[in-house]
Amino acid sequence: MRLSSRLDLFNEPETLKMAKLGRELRAQGVDVIDLSLGEPDFDTPTHIKESLKRAVDENWSHYPPVAGYPELREAVCHKLRRDNGLDYRPENILVSTGAKQSLANVVMAVVDKGDEVVIPTPYWVTYSEIVKLCEGRVVLLRTAVDDGYKVTPDQLEAALTPATRLFMFSSPCNPSGSVYSAAELAALAEVFRRHPEVLILSDEIYEYINFVGRHESIAAFADLRDRVIILNGLSKGYAMTGYRLGWIAAHPAIVKACEKLQGQFTSGTNAVTQRGAITALTGDMSPTLAMNTEFGRRRARILELLNAIPGVRVAEPDGAFYVFPVVKAYFGTSDGVTEVRDADDLCMYLLNTAHVSTVTGRAFGEPDCIRLSFANGMDKIEAALDRITRAMARLR
Ligand code: PLP
């Protein structure tokens, strides 16, 4: 079968690959604990499910407007005012089939062949691959564990060139869990003021999973607002990964460009999901807050268990539901059968011997680390860490 050369431009997500390997082992009867996937283990809150069911009964079954129902675009504006103190209008909002599609739309809309896109490491696996698919040039900016995996203003200044079109980051960050404070964003904003051609994609999808308090957005700097594209969605904060709804808040020209793309790709987001999204964004937030509290308990426990493993160094995540320990002390070891040369080998070793799936840091641009998700019940987390601890003790 001859397939297009476009497919060679990018890779499949390592996160999905590990989950698939885990499922294959499970199909053979092995009891695998999955710490590889990035989705809440909670059910969608009841009031949102009721609204989704009502939408089916009310026959929201026709093609929706490509950009999203006006009431939903208004609901996103309501959320941005309520939670972020930001004033947006419906023409700034576009709703898509998951934040992943929102991201793909934006990159396709603003990045031309050869344009540079600066991405601090560690980064969400999809950023670099979408840029490559759009024939942009990925410029990775390596951050340090001692800086909490956050980019410094000097680093940013050095990375931006006349060819830079876009800067892309997430706060809270998948995979490091780092969260930028208002002061840290203000320092980056100063740099962006000196580079007026650069657009900023601010991925805020983990906004509600935050252990340090208030979420801050770089869109709060009014003079940068036209250049900031906020990316967000329902997947993480409302436990709605399968419903597939994401959105951007951006300059109307970017919204229109994404609408044009989406008009050819999907004709808009699932109508029933959109009706449920109105309820999610305007309704009771207490289930979301309760999930955050539970994530906080699990975070404390997984940190305690990881810190007890010799040679593992882990920064406390301020948000999202991942830990991203440095495991390089184990590179060059073996249990007598399997050699562990790098993070990829360690993940495969943990999958095959401890039956726990994790993700190699290489996939996130940080090869000294592995990622473990704590979006899993406490019993599973404890059992997984027990297995990991014992498997790692066999490596010398
Ligand atoms: N951004 C980040 C940082 C993510 O981790 C994810 C999902 O894993 C997404 C965006 C996309 O979310 P979705 O497409 O489910 O809305």
Short mmCIF file of C-alpha atoms and ligand atoms in Angstrom, two decimals:
data_model
loop_
_atom_site.label_atom_id
_atom_site.label_comp_id
_atom_site.label_asym_id
_atom_site.label_seq_id
_atom_site.Cartn_x
_atom_site.Cartn_y
_atom_site.Cartn_z
CA MET A 1 0.00 0.00 0.00
CA ARG A 2 1.50 3.36 -0.98
CA LEU A 3 0.83 5.92 1.72
CA SER A 4 1.59 9.63 1.67
CA SER A 5 5.01 10.95 2.63
CA ARG A 6 3.19 13.25 5.06
CA LEU A 7 2.93 10.32 7.46
CA ASP A 8 6.71 10.21 7.76
CA LEU A 9 6.85 13.77 9.05
CA PHE A 10 5.64 12.89 12.55
CA ASN A 11 5.35 10.09 15.10
CA GLU A 12 2.41 8.49 16.89
CA PRO A 13 1.99 9.59 20.54
CA GLU A 14 4.26 7.60 22.86
CA THR A 15 1.55 7.82 25.55
CA LEU A 16 -0.93 5.92 23.38
CA LYS A 17 1.78 3.44 22.36
CA MET A 18 2.52 2.53 26.00
CA ALA A 19 -1.17 2.20 26.80
CA LYS A 20 -1.53 -0.12 23.80
CA LEU A 21 1.40 -2.30 24.93
CA GLY A 22 -0.17 -2.45 28.40
CA ARG A 23 -3.52 -3.52 26.92
CA GLU A 24 -1.81 -6.25 24.89
CA LEU A 25 -0.16 -7.66 28.02
CA ARG A 26 -3.50 -7.47 29.84
CA ALA A 27 -5.16 -9.41 27.01
CA GLN A 28 -2.65 -12.19 27.74
CA GLY A 29 -3.98 -12.30 31.30
CA VAL A 30 -1.26 -10.17 32.94
CA ASP A 31 -2.47 -7.79 35.67
CA VAL A 32 -1.07 -4.48 34.37
CA ILE A 33 -1.47 -1.20 36.27
CA ASP A 34 -1.67 1.68 33.83
CA LEU A 35 0.14 4.83 34.97
CA SER A 36 0.73 5.91 31.37
CA LEU A 37 -2.47 7.62 30.31
CA GLY A 38 -3.46 11.20 30.91
CA GLU A 39 -7.10 11.04 31.86
CA PRO A 40 -9.04 11.40 35.09
CA ASP A 41 -10.32 8.09 36.46
CA PHE A 42 -13.45 9.86 37.74
CA ASP A 43 -16.89 9.74 36.14
CA THR A 44 -18.32 12.84 34.49
CA PRO A 45 -20.26 14.89 37.09
CA THR A 46 -23.96 13.93 37.30
CA HIS A 47 -25.40 17.35 36.43
CA ILE A 48 -23.39 17.35 33.18
CA LYS A 49 -24.47 13.80 32.33
CA GLU A 50 -28.12 14.80 32.89
CA SER A 51 -27.70 17.72 30.53
CA LEU A 52 -26.11 15.47 27.87
CA LYS A 53 -29.05 13.04 28.16
CA ARG A 54 -31.51 15.91 27.85
CA ALA A 55 -29.70 17.08 24.71
CA VAL A 56 -30.30 13.66 23.11
CA ASP A 57 -34.00 13.78 24.03
CA GLU A 58 -34.32 17.34 22.77
CA ASN A 59 -32.91 16.17 19.41
CA TRP A 60 -29.71 18.16 19.26
CA SER A 61 -28.89 15.91 16.34
CA HIS A 62 -28.29 18.31 13.47
CA TYR A 63 -25.10 19.84 12.16
CA PRO A 64 -24.01 22.51 14.63
CA PRO A 65 -22.49 25.84 13.56
CA VAL A 66 -18.87 25.16 12.58
CA ALA A 67 -17.44 27.46 15.29
CA GLY A 68 -19.79 26.17 18.00
CA TYR A 69 -23.26 27.12 19.22
CA PRO A 70 -23.46 30.84 20.07
CA GLU A 71 -24.64 29.95 23.61
CA LEU A 72 -21.55 27.79 24.10
CA ARG A 73 -19.19 30.47 22.82
CA GLU A 74 -20.94 32.82 25.26
CA ALA A 75 -20.52 30.22 28.04
CA VAL A 76 -16.77 30.08 27.37
CA CYS A 77 -16.68 33.90 27.71
CA HIS A 78 -18.60 33.56 31.00
CA LYS A 79 -16.03 31.04 32.27
CA LEU A 80 -13.12 33.27 31.25
CA ARG A 81 -14.66 36.19 33.16
CA ARG A 82 -15.62 34.12 36.21
CA ASP A 83 -12.39 32.15 36.62
CA ASN A 84 -9.74 34.29 34.97
CA GLY A 85 -11.06 37.86 35.06
CA LEU A 86 -10.61 38.00 31.26
CA ASP A 87 -13.00 39.77 28.92
CA TYR A 88 -13.59 37.94 25.66
CA ARG A 89 -16.44 38.07 23.17
CA PRO A 90 -18.00 35.11 21.31
CA GLU A 91 -16.11 36.04 18.13
CA ASN A 92 -12.90 35.27 20.05
CA ILE A 93 -14.01 31.69 20.75
CA LEU A 94 -13.92 28.54 18.62
CA VAL A 95 -15.00 25.13 19.86
CA SER A 96 -13.38 21.96 18.49
CA THR A 97 -13.30 18.19 18.84
CA GLY A 98 -10.94 18.17 21.82
CA ALA A 99 -8.16 20.58 22.63
CA LYS A 100 -6.00 18.38 20.44
CA GLN A 101 -7.96 19.49 17.40
CA SER A 102 -7.91 23.09 18.64
CA LEU A 103 -4.13 22.85 18.76
CA ALA A 104 -3.89 21.28 15.31
CA ASN A 105 -6.16 24.01 13.90
CA VAL A 106 -4.02 26.77 15.38
CA VAL A 107 -0.69 25.37 14.19
CA MET A 108 -2.12 24.74 10.74
CA ALA A 109 -3.55 28.27 10.68
CA VAL A 110 -0.42 30.18 11.71
CA VAL A 111 2.69 28.10 10.93
CA ASP A 112 4.14 28.09 7.41
CA LYS A 113 6.82 25.74 6.12
CA GLY A 114 10.12 26.58 7.82
CA ASP A 115 8.62 28.82 10.54
CA GLU A 116 10.18 28.24 13.93
CA VAL A 117 8.04 27.12 16.83
CA VAL A 118 9.71 27.37 20.23
CA ILE A 119 8.68 24.71 22.74
CA PRO A 120 10.18 24.47 26.22
CA THR A 121 10.96 20.94 27.41
CA PRO A 122 9.43 18.89 28.85
CA TYR A 123 6.36 19.35 26.66
CA TRP A 124 3.18 17.50 25.79
CA VAL A 125 4.00 14.93 23.09
CA THR A 126 1.60 16.32 20.50
CA TYR A 127 3.12 19.83 20.28
CA SER A 128 6.23 18.86 18.34
CA GLU A 129 4.49 16.32 16.13
CA ILE A 130 1.76 18.71 14.97
CA VAL A 131 4.41 21.32 14.16
CA LYS A 132 6.34 18.73 12.13
CA LEU A 133 3.17 17.70 10.33
CA CYS A 134 2.71 21.36 9.36
CA GLU A 135 6.36 21.50 8.21
CA GLY A 136 7.33 24.03 10.86
CA ARG A 137 10.72 23.84 12.58
CA VAL A 138 10.60 22.65 16.18
CA VAL A 139 13.02 24.57 18.40
CA LEU A 140 13.28 22.90 21.78
CA LEU A 141 14.24 24.97 24.77
CA ARG A 142 15.63 22.71 27.49
CA THR A 143 14.57 23.74 30.99
CA ALA A 144 16.16 22.40 34.18
CA VAL A 145 14.71 20.45 37.09
CA ASP A 146 16.35 23.04 39.39
CA ASP A 147 14.30 25.81 37.69
CA GLY A 148 11.17 23.72 38.33
CA TYR A 149 11.16 22.95 34.59
CA LYS A 150 10.18 26.53 33.79
CA VAL A 151 11.68 28.64 31.06
CA THR A 152 13.62 31.69 32.26
CA PRO A 153 13.33 35.09 30.53
CA ASP A 154 16.99 34.90 29.41
CA GLN A 155 16.45 31.48 27.87
CA LEU A 156 13.36 32.71 26.09
CA GLU A 157 15.12 35.82 24.78
CA ALA A 158 17.95 33.67 23.39
CA ALA A 159 15.53 31.27 21.67
CA LEU A 160 13.40 33.83 19.82
CA THR A 161 14.63 34.77 16.34
CA PRO A 162 13.10 36.67 13.41
CA ALA A 163 11.95 33.25 12.13
CA THR A 164 9.99 32.45 15.31
CA ARG A 165 6.26 32.34 14.65
CA LEU A 166 4.92 30.67 17.75
CA PHE A 167 5.82 29.86 21.35
CA MET A 168 3.89 26.96 22.86
CA PHE A 169 3.67 25.94 26.50
CA SER A 170 1.33 24.46 29.08
CA SER A 171 0.74 25.69 32.62
CA PRO A 172 0.00 23.57 34.59
CA CYS A 173 2.45 21.54 32.54
CA ASN A 174 2.02 18.05 31.23
CA PRO A 175 4.34 16.26 32.06
CA SER A 176 6.28 18.22 34.73
CA GLY A 177 3.33 19.66 36.69
CA SER A 178 5.02 23.05 36.84
CA VAL A 179 2.76 26.07 37.18
CA TYR A 180 3.87 29.57 36.22
CA SER A 181 3.14 32.29 38.77
CA ALA A 182 1.88 35.75 37.79
CA ALA A 183 5.38 37.16 38.39
CA GLU A 184 7.02 34.50 36.21
CA LEU A 185 4.54 35.16 33.40
CA ALA A 186 5.13 38.91 33.76
CA ALA A 187 8.86 38.32 33.24
CA LEU A 188 8.18 36.29 30.09
CA ALA A 189 5.70 38.94 28.90
CA GLU A 190 8.52 41.51 29.04
CA VAL A 191 10.49 39.36 26.58
CA PHE A 192 7.50 38.89 24.26
CA ARG A 193 7.04 42.68 24.12
CA ARG A 194 10.43 42.87 22.42
CA HIS A 195 9.29 40.29 19.82
CA PRO A 196 5.97 41.53 18.46
CA GLU A 197 5.79 38.96 15.64
CA VAL A 198 5.67 35.98 17.99
CA LEU A 199 2.33 34.36 18.82
CA ILE A 200 1.91 32.61 22.17
CA LEU A 201 -0.12 29.45 22.58
CA SER A 202 -1.03 29.09 26.24
CA ASP A 203 -2.34 25.60 26.95
CA GLU A 204 -4.41 25.83 30.13
CA ILE A 205 -6.21 22.50 29.96
CA TYR A 206 -5.02 21.50 33.46
CA GLU A 207 -6.23 24.80 34.94
CA TYR A 208 -8.47 23.17 37.55
CA ILE A 209 -5.87 20.66 38.70
CA ASN A 210 -3.76 23.00 40.70
CA PHE A 211 -2.22 22.46 44.15
CA VAL A 212 -0.80 25.94 44.71
CA GLY A 213 -3.84 28.15 44.35
CA ARG A 214 -4.84 30.56 41.64
CA HIS A 215 -4.40 29.78 37.98
CA GLU A 216 -2.66 32.55 36.04
CA SER A 217 -2.87 33.15 32.29
CA ILE A 218 -0.43 35.08 30.14
CA ALA A 219 -3.54 36.50 28.42
CA ALA A 220 -3.95 38.70 31.50
CA PHE A 221 -1.39 41.10 29.98
CA ALA A 222 -3.73 43.26 27.93
CA ASP A 223 -1.05 44.47 25.51
CA LEU A 224 -0.23 40.86 24.57
CA ARG A 225 -3.83 39.65 24.40
CA ASP A 226 -4.12 39.80 20.60
CA ARG A 227 -1.12 37.50 20.27
CA VAL A 228 -2.15 34.96 22.89
CA ILE A 229 -4.15 31.90 21.99
CA ILE A 230 -5.65 30.30 25.09
CA LEU A 231 -6.20 26.57 24.66
CA ASN A 232 -8.52 24.79 27.03
CA GLY A 233 -11.21 22.11 27.12
CA LEU A 234 -13.39 19.83 29.18
CA SER A 235 -11.25 16.68 29.24
CA LYS A 236 -9.23 17.11 32.43
CA GLY A 237 -11.20 19.45 34.69
CA TYR A 238 -14.59 17.81 34.14
CA ALA A 239 -13.49 14.20 33.52
CA MET A 240 -14.89 14.32 29.98
CA THR A 241 -12.08 12.98 27.81
CA GLY A 242 -14.38 10.81 25.71
CA TYR A 243 -16.81 13.60 24.89
CA ARG A 244 -14.06 15.44 22.95
CA LEU A 245 -14.48 19.14 23.44
CA GLY A 246 -11.80 21.81 23.41
CA TRP A 247 -11.77 25.51 22.63
CA ILE A 248 -9.54 28.46 21.91
CA ALA A 249 -9.85 32.10 22.92
CA ALA A 250 -7.93 34.20 20.41
CA HIS A 251 -7.91 37.13 18.02
CA PRO A 252 -10.92 36.91 15.65
CA ALA A 253 -8.61 36.51 12.63
CA ILE A 254 -7.17 33.33 14.15
CA VAL A 255 -10.64 32.12 15.10
CA LYS A 256 -11.86 32.67 11.53
CA ALA A 257 -8.84 30.84 10.09
CA CYS A 258 -9.44 27.85 12.38
CA GLU A 259 -13.14 27.91 11.52
CA LYS A 260 -12.26 27.68 7.83
CA LEU A 261 -10.05 24.63 8.46
CA GLN A 262 -12.59 22.98 10.72
CA GLY A 263 -15.33 23.61 8.18
CA GLN A 264 -13.52 21.17 5.89
CA PHE A 265 -12.31 18.73 8.52
CA THR A 266 -15.23 18.10 10.88
CA SER A 267 -18.08 20.58 10.24
CA GLY A 268 -17.93 21.35 13.96
CA THR A 269 -18.00 19.55 17.28
CA ASN A 270 -20.53 16.93 18.33
CA ALA A 271 -23.81 18.75 19.02
CA VAL A 272 -24.76 16.80 22.16
CA THR A 273 -21.33 17.35 23.69
CA GLN A 274 -21.66 21.08 23.02
CA ARG A 275 -24.96 21.24 24.94
CA GLY A 276 -23.35 19.42 27.87
CA ALA A 277 -20.41 21.82 27.68
CA ILE A 278 -22.72 24.79 28.29
CA THR A 279 -23.79 23.14 31.54
CA ALA A 280 -20.19 22.29 32.48
CA LEU A 281 -18.94 25.83 31.94
CA THR A 282 -21.79 27.65 33.63
CA GLY A 283 -22.84 25.12 36.29
CA ASP A 284 -21.77 23.78 39.67
CA MET A 285 -17.99 23.54 40.00
CA SER A 286 -17.96 21.54 43.22
CA PRO A 287 -17.35 18.13 41.54
CA THR A 288 -14.30 19.65 39.81
CA LEU A 289 -13.03 21.02 43.12
CA ALA A 290 -13.59 17.63 44.79
CA MET A 291 -11.56 15.90 42.07
CA ASN A 292 -8.75 18.38 42.65
CA THR A 293 -8.77 17.61 46.37
CA GLU A 294 -8.50 13.90 45.67
CA PHE A 295 -5.68 14.47 43.14
CA GLY A 296 -3.89 16.40 45.89
CA ARG A 297 -4.09 13.41 48.28
CA ARG A 298 -2.74 11.07 45.63
CA ARG A 299 0.03 13.48 44.72
CA ALA A 300 1.23 13.55 48.32
CA ARG A 301 1.24 9.76 48.52
CA ILE A 302 2.96 9.10 45.20
CA LEU A 303 5.65 11.67 46.07
CA GLU A 304 6.22 9.97 49.41
CA LEU A 305 6.56 6.55 47.75
CA LEU A 306 8.81 7.80 44.93
CA ASN A 307 11.08 9.72 47.29
CA ALA A 308 11.71 6.46 49.14
CA ILE A 309 13.26 4.88 46.01
CA PRO A 310 17.05 5.37 46.09
CA GLY A 311 18.47 7.51 43.29
CA VAL A 312 15.10 8.88 42.13
CA ARG A 313 14.82 12.67 42.14
CA VAL A 314 11.38 14.20 41.81
CA ALA A 315 10.19 17.80 41.70
CA GLU A 316 6.81 18.33 43.37
CA PRO A 317 4.19 19.00 40.69
CA ASP A 318 2.20 22.19 41.38
CA GLY A 319 -0.56 21.13 39.00
CA ALA A 320 -1.82 18.44 36.56
CA PHE A 321 -1.82 14.77 37.59
CA TYR A 322 1.67 13.55 36.76
CA VAL A 323 4.98 13.08 38.48
CA PHE A 324 8.08 13.30 36.35
CA PRO A 325 11.02 11.88 38.29
CA VAL A 326 14.64 12.00 37.13
CA VAL A 327 15.70 8.34 36.90
CA LYS A 328 19.08 8.61 35.21
CA ALA A 329 20.83 7.00 38.22
CA TYR A 330 19.41 3.75 36.83
CA PHE A 331 20.83 4.13 33.32
CA GLY A 332 23.59 1.57 32.73
CA THR A 333 22.15 -0.96 35.21
CA SER A 334 20.75 -4.46 34.78
CA ASP A 335 18.79 -7.01 36.77
CA GLY A 336 21.03 -9.73 35.34
CA VAL A 337 18.68 -10.32 32.39
CA THR A 338 17.54 -6.95 31.08
CA GLU A 339 19.84 -4.02 30.50
CA VAL A 340 18.52 -0.56 31.24
CA ARG A 341 20.42 1.93 29.10
CA ASP A 342 17.94 4.80 29.10
CA ALA A 343 14.42 5.92 30.06
CA ASP A 344 12.87 3.91 27.20
CA ASP A 345 14.50 0.74 28.50
CA LEU A 346 13.42 1.52 32.05
CA CYS A 347 9.77 1.94 30.98
CA MET A 348 9.87 -1.36 29.08
CA TYR A 349 11.57 -3.05 32.06
CA LEU A 350 8.86 -1.73 34.41
CA LEU A 351 6.13 -2.85 32.03
CA ASN A 352 7.54 -6.33 31.50
CA THR A 353 8.74 -7.12 35.02
CA ALA A 354 6.64 -4.92 37.36
CA HIS A 355 3.62 -4.85 35.03
CA VAL A 356 3.22 -1.10 35.41
CA SER A 357 3.01 1.10 32.34
CA THR A 358 4.71 4.50 32.46
CA VAL A 359 5.96 6.79 29.67
CA THR A 360 9.54 7.55 28.73
CA GLY A 361 10.63 11.15 29.26
CA ARG A 362 12.19 11.10 25.79
CA ALA A 363 8.70 11.45 24.35
CA PHE A 364 8.40 14.76 26.21
CA GLY A 365 11.87 15.97 25.22
CA GLU A 366 13.43 15.13 28.60
CA PRO A 367 15.34 11.84 28.32
CA ASP A 368 16.45 11.65 31.99
CA CYS A 369 12.89 11.18 33.27
CA ILE A 370 9.83 8.97 33.14
CA ARG A 371 6.22 10.09 33.58
CA LEU A 372 3.79 8.46 35.98
CA SER A 373 0.16 9.50 36.09
CA PHE A 374 -1.65 9.67 39.43
CA ALA A 375 -5.06 9.81 37.77
CA ASN A 376 -5.68 6.42 39.28
CA GLY A 377 -7.22 5.11 42.54
CA MET A 378 -5.06 5.23 45.67
CA ASP A 379 -4.98 1.42 45.90
CA LYS A 380 -3.66 1.17 42.33
CA ILE A 381 -1.07 3.88 42.95
CA GLU A 382 0.19 2.12 46.08
CA ALA A 383 0.29 -1.28 44.39
CA ALA A 384 2.08 0.16 41.34
CA LEU A 385 4.69 1.96 43.42
CA ASP A 386 5.29 -1.18 45.48
CA ARG A 387 5.97 -3.12 42.29
CA ILE A 388 8.17 -0.37 40.85
CA THR A 389 10.19 -0.09 44.06
CA ARG A 390 10.87 -3.81 44.11
CA ALA A 391 11.71 -3.98 40.39
CA MET A 392 14.09 -1.01 40.64
CA ALA A 393 15.83 -2.56 43.67
CA ARG A 394 16.87 -5.43 41.41
CA LEU A 395 18.72 -3.07 39.05
CA ARG A 396 22.45 -2.74 39.75
N1 PLP B 1 -2.99 19.73 26.19
C1 PLP B 1 -2.36 18.94 27.07
C2 PLP B 1 -1.20 19.50 27.80
C3 PLP B 1 -2.79 17.63 27.28
O1 PLP B 1 -2.15 16.85 28.16
C4 PLP B 1 -3.90 17.14 26.55
C5 PLP B 1 -4.35 15.75 26.71
O2 PLP B 1 -3.64 14.87 27.13
C6 PLP B 1 -4.53 18.00 25.65
C7 PLP B 1 -4.05 19.28 25.49
C8 PLP B 1 -5.68 17.57 24.78
O3 PLP B 1 -6.84 17.30 25.43
P1 PLP B 1 -8.17 16.92 24.65
O4 PLP B 1 -7.87 16.73 23.22
O5 PLP B 1 -8.65 15.68 25.31
O6 PLP B 1 -9.09 18.07 24.88
#
